[in-house]
Amino acid sequence: MTADPLDPAGNSQLPAIAPVIMSGGAGTRLWPLSTEDSPKQFHPLTSDRTMIQETALRARAGGGLDFAAPIVICNRLHVREVRAQLSAVGIEPSLIVAEPFGRNTAVVAAIAARLVAERAPSRLVLLQPADHLIADAAGFVAAVARGASAHGRIVTFGIEPTEPHEGYGYIQRAEMIGGGVYGVVRFVEKPTRTVAQAYLSDGGYYWNGGIFLFAPDVMRREFDRYRPDVGDAAEAALADARLVDGVLELADESFARAPSVSLDVAVMERTRLAAVVPCDMGWADIGSWTELWRLGAHDESRNRLFGDVVALETVNSLVWSDGPAVGVIGLDDVVVVAAHGAVLVASKSHAQAVRGIAERLAARGRT
């Protein structure tokens, strides 16, 4: 029997999983801490470990699953950081795929499917973002184990909603397929608050966690059916890639031909093979400073303080510093962040607009 190149010690008696970590994006809604050079997955936002470290550690042997060493797909500028951060927690990726620039999640999924099909075709691909919070690691593994029973399906994970959130996409479930896995009626883009409240009241709707589990050949066939241009671009990018010291470097010209489209739009909203595993695993996509304030530990004044900061007569606020001493007095419901030599001051109600500052600075030629 040939050794599995993703996991030479593989256990054929357990559902075999090939974790693929998507470490892209700039996370500009968490500017100035998260930037193109140092996006949010490389920062310790919710624990002593960084987001990418927490993501990699969740997908390890246990819970009745056989997890291989992860594949990481990241920007070529971040290869050294990925290696250093995963090495610090004792994880050696089976492969790092270096993108020359971002092209959204569809081509990433197509590349992941092709790589696993070539290297370990019996394994299921577990495609997951590097920058999501999952507080209940055991609950996450249990949900993946349920999803692994849905043979021939492309499984996504529906998060039990706790509020009518306007910033998340939703999944409406259909009838149960079996084993805690349901069919999918439809995917819904970010709704208005009124619509989101109706979903919460009606039940059967879940936040779209952006995590996918699938057999590589199943995903390849669905790309061939619905978006062959994405599949062809992925194949060309891999054909022109260069493997150097465990890093698969994608070529600029061929990768540039890949359409910039999400996996949801390219495949999930169209396929008849979509399935959802409802779960409650303490998930959050930390997309704003307000969200980070909500999820963190608060002091007696409902403040979340990080770094060398002092807050006097201040309530319901987040004050964050990665270096300089920061003092705030007499504030309520604000975000104050000093990071990478820049300072942000905003009301919590306007924290979602932080991306606009990053975009304006980029338009001025600022990194």
Short mmCIF file of C-alpha atoms in Angstrom, two decimals, residues 49-266:
data_model
loop_
_atom_site.label_atom_id
_atom_site.label_comp_id
_atom_site.label_asym_id
_atom_site.label_seq_id
_atom_site.Cartn_x
_atom_site.Cartn_y
_atom_site.Cartn_z
CA ARG A 49 -2.26 32.06 20.04
CA THR A 50 -2.83 33.66 16.65
CA MET A 51 -5.90 32.90 14.58
CA ILE A 52 -4.02 30.73 12.08
CA GLN A 53 -2.42 28.78 14.92
CA GLU A 54 -5.81 28.11 16.47
CA THR A 55 -7.20 27.04 13.07
CA ALA A 56 -4.39 24.57 12.46
CA LEU A 57 -4.56 23.14 15.99
CA ARG A 58 -8.29 22.41 15.71
CA ALA A 59 -7.75 20.00 12.83
CA ARG A 60 -5.55 17.43 14.55
CA ALA A 61 -5.95 13.72 15.23
CA GLY A 62 -8.86 12.98 17.52
CA GLY A 63 -12.61 12.97 17.72
CA GLY A 64 -12.84 9.84 15.59
CA LEU A 65 -11.19 11.50 12.59
CA ASP A 66 -7.85 10.99 10.87
CA PHE A 67 -6.53 14.48 10.11
CA ALA A 68 -3.53 14.87 7.80
CA ALA A 69 -0.99 17.65 8.11
CA PRO A 70 -2.57 20.80 6.66
CA ILE A 71 -2.11 22.43 3.29
CA VAL A 72 -1.96 26.22 3.63
CA ILE A 73 -2.86 28.51 0.74
CA CYS A 74 -1.58 32.03 1.36
CA ASN A 75 -0.15 35.12 -0.27
CA ARG A 76 3.47 34.66 -1.29
CA LEU A 77 4.43 37.55 1.03
CA HIS A 78 3.24 35.54 4.04
CA VAL A 79 4.99 32.20 3.46
CA ARG A 80 7.71 32.84 6.03
CA GLU A 81 5.18 34.01 8.62
CA VAL A 82 2.95 30.96 8.05
CA ARG A 83 5.89 28.62 8.54
CA ALA A 84 7.11 30.41 11.66
CA GLN A 85 3.71 30.59 13.33
CA LEU A 86 2.77 26.97 12.67
CA SER A 87 6.23 25.74 13.68
CA ALA A 88 5.79 27.58 16.99
CA VAL A 89 2.84 25.28 17.81
CA GLY A 90 4.47 22.13 16.49
CA ILE A 91 2.75 21.89 13.10
CA GLU A 92 4.55 21.27 9.82
CA PRO A 93 2.30 21.89 6.78
CA SER A 94 2.31 19.14 4.17
CA LEU A 95 2.44 21.92 1.57
CA ILE A 96 2.25 25.70 1.33
CA VAL A 97 0.68 27.12 -1.83
CA ALA A 98 1.85 30.67 -2.51
CA GLU A 99 -0.56 32.93 -4.39
CA PRO A 100 0.90 35.97 -6.16
CA PHE A 101 -2.29 37.90 -5.32
CA GLY A 102 -5.81 37.23 -4.11
CA ARG A 103 -8.43 35.70 -6.41
CA ASN A 104 -11.25 34.90 -3.95
CA THR A 105 -12.30 31.46 -2.70
CA ALA A 106 -13.56 29.63 -5.81
CA VAL A 107 -10.15 29.12 -7.38
CA VAL A 108 -8.72 28.26 -3.95
CA ALA A 109 -11.29 25.48 -3.63
CA ALA A 110 -10.55 24.27 -7.15
CA ILE A 111 -6.81 24.18 -6.43
CA ALA A 112 -7.40 22.38 -3.13
CA ALA A 113 -9.56 19.75 -4.86
CA ARG A 114 -6.92 19.10 -7.50
CA LEU A 115 -4.04 18.89 -5.06
CA VAL A 116 -5.79 16.44 -2.74
CA ALA A 117 -7.08 14.39 -5.68
CA GLU A 118 -3.48 13.96 -6.84
CA ARG A 119 -1.85 13.44 -3.45
CA ALA A 120 -4.47 11.59 -1.38
CA PRO A 121 -7.69 10.98 -3.35
CA SER A 122 -9.35 8.98 -0.56
CA ARG A 123 -9.32 11.96 1.78
CA LEU A 124 -12.06 14.57 2.16
CA VAL A 125 -10.99 18.18 1.80
CA LEU A 126 -11.78 20.36 4.84
CA LEU A 127 -11.55 23.90 3.47
CA GLN A 128 -11.51 26.52 6.23
CA PRO A 129 -10.55 30.19 6.63
CA ALA A 130 -7.55 30.94 8.83
CA ASP A 131 -9.21 33.84 10.61
CA HIS A 132 -12.43 32.53 12.15
CA LEU A 133 -13.02 32.07 15.86
CA ILE A 134 -14.27 28.65 16.96
CA ALA A 135 -14.40 28.50 20.74
CA ASP A 136 -15.50 24.86 20.96
CA ALA A 137 -12.84 22.80 19.18
CA ALA A 138 -14.45 19.50 20.21
CA GLY A 139 -17.79 20.69 18.84
CA PHE A 140 -16.07 21.60 15.59
CA VAL A 141 -14.52 18.14 15.21
CA ALA A 142 -17.87 16.51 16.02
CA ALA A 143 -19.56 18.58 13.30
CA VAL A 144 -16.87 17.57 10.79
CA ALA A 145 -17.40 13.92 11.73
CA ARG A 146 -21.14 14.27 11.03
CA GLY A 147 -20.41 15.93 7.71
CA ALA A 148 -18.02 13.13 6.72
CA SER A 149 -20.98 10.73 6.66
CA ALA A 150 -22.67 12.65 3.81
CA HIS A 151 -21.04 10.80 0.94
CA GLY A 152 -21.09 12.54 -2.42
CA ARG A 153 -22.21 15.86 -0.94
CA ILE A 154 -20.49 19.23 -0.57
CA VAL A 155 -21.04 19.94 3.09
CA THR A 156 -21.07 23.36 4.69
CA PHE A 157 -21.51 24.17 8.36
CA GLY A 158 -24.50 26.21 9.49
CA ILE A 159 -23.99 28.18 12.66
CA GLU A 160 -26.97 28.41 15.01
CA PRO A 161 -27.80 32.15 14.92
CA THR A 162 -27.95 34.02 18.22
CA GLU A 163 -29.11 37.35 16.81
CA PRO A 164 -30.43 38.85 13.55
CA HIS A 165 -26.94 39.57 12.19
CA GLU A 166 -26.78 41.65 9.00
CA GLY A 167 -23.10 40.93 8.36
CA TYR A 168 -23.39 37.17 7.70
CA GLY A 169 -24.80 35.12 4.85
CA TYR A 170 -27.49 32.56 5.70
CA ILE A 171 -28.31 28.96 4.71
CA GLN A 172 -31.87 27.65 4.69
CA ARG A 173 -31.97 23.94 5.43
CA ALA A 174 -34.13 21.34 3.67
CA GLU A 175 -35.05 17.84 4.85
CA MET A 176 -32.59 15.74 6.81
CA ILE A 177 -30.37 13.50 4.72
CA GLY A 178 -29.26 11.52 7.75
CA GLY A 179 -26.80 11.64 10.63
CA GLY A 180 -27.49 15.27 11.49
CA VAL A 181 -26.89 16.43 7.89
CA TYR A 182 -29.57 18.33 5.95
CA GLY A 183 -30.14 19.27 2.36
CA VAL A 184 -30.06 22.96 1.41
CA VAL A 185 -32.97 25.00 0.08
CA ARG A 186 -30.90 28.08 -0.70
CA PHE A 187 -28.03 30.34 0.27
CA VAL A 188 -28.88 33.94 1.09
CA GLU A 189 -26.50 36.89 0.85
CA LYS A 190 -26.29 39.30 3.78
CA PRO A 191 -29.92 40.28 4.51
CA THR A 192 -31.41 43.40 6.04
CA ARG A 193 -31.95 43.31 9.79
CA THR A 194 -35.71 42.90 9.29
CA VAL A 195 -35.21 39.87 7.04
CA ALA A 196 -32.59 38.44 9.40
CA GLN A 197 -35.05 38.78 12.29
CA ALA A 198 -37.65 36.87 10.27
CA TYR A 199 -35.13 34.08 9.67
CA LEU A 200 -34.45 33.90 13.38
CA SER A 201 -38.17 33.73 14.16
CA ASP A 202 -38.95 31.16 11.46
CA GLY A 203 -36.10 28.80 12.32
CA GLY A 204 -34.32 26.53 9.85
CA TYR A 205 -31.87 29.27 8.87
CA TYR A 206 -28.19 29.28 9.86
CA TRP A 207 -25.26 31.61 9.50
CA ASN A 208 -22.97 30.52 6.69
CA GLY A 209 -19.72 29.60 8.43
CA GLY A 210 -17.67 29.54 5.21
CA ILE A 211 -16.20 26.09 5.99
CA PHE A 212 -16.59 23.28 3.46
CA LEU A 213 -16.07 19.50 3.45
CA PHE A 214 -16.03 17.55 0.19
CA ALA A 215 -14.50 14.72 -1.77
CA PRO A 216 -12.04 16.26 -4.24
CA ASP A 217 -13.56 14.56 -7.30
CA VAL A 218 -17.06 15.75 -6.36
CA MET A 219 -15.92 19.36 -6.21
CA ARG A 220 -14.01 19.02 -9.47
CA ARG A 221 -17.10 17.71 -11.26
CA GLU A 222 -19.22 20.58 -9.96
CA PHE A 223 -16.69 23.11 -11.21
CA ASP A 224 -16.75 21.35 -14.59
CA ARG A 225 -20.55 21.61 -14.56
CA TYR A 226 -21.04 25.18 -13.36
CA ARG A 227 -17.77 27.12 -13.68
CA PRO A 228 -15.34 25.31 -15.97
CA ASP A 229 -13.42 28.56 -16.38
CA VAL A 230 -12.48 28.44 -12.69
CA GLY A 231 -11.49 24.78 -12.87
CA ASP A 232 -9.43 25.39 -16.00
CA ALA A 233 -7.68 28.35 -14.38
CA ALA A 234 -6.82 26.26 -11.33
CA GLU A 235 -5.42 23.49 -13.53
CA ALA A 236 -3.31 25.97 -15.50
CA ALA A 237 -2.03 27.63 -12.34
CA LEU A 238 -0.92 24.28 -10.93
CA ALA A 239 0.65 23.20 -14.23
CA ASP A 240 2.78 26.36 -14.32
CA ALA A 241 3.63 26.31 -10.60
CA ARG A 242 7.12 25.72 -9.22
CA LEU A 243 7.77 23.60 -6.11
CA VAL A 244 10.61 25.00 -4.00
CA ASP A 245 11.39 23.73 -0.51
CA GLY A 246 7.84 22.65 0.28
CA VAL A 247 6.28 25.78 -1.25
CA LEU A 248 4.24 25.54 -4.45
CA GLU A 249 4.70 28.94 -6.09
CA LEU A 250 1.85 29.79 -8.46
CA ALA A 251 2.86 31.70 -11.58
CA ASP A 252 1.57 35.26 -11.94
CA GLU A 253 0.35 35.04 -15.53
CA SER A 254 -1.68 31.82 -15.31
CA PHE A 255 -3.11 32.61 -11.86
CA ALA A 256 -4.20 36.06 -13.07
CA ARG A 257 -6.58 34.34 -15.51
CA ALA A 258 -8.60 32.90 -12.62
CA PRO A 259 -11.95 34.70 -12.16
CA SER A 260 -12.27 36.47 -8.81
CA VAL A 261 -15.46 34.82 -7.55
CA SER A 262 -16.45 33.19 -4.29
CA LEU A 263 -17.07 29.46 -3.92
CA ASP A 264 -20.61 30.25 -2.75
CA VAL A 265 -21.45 32.09 -5.97
CA ALA A 266 -19.53 29.78 -8.31
#
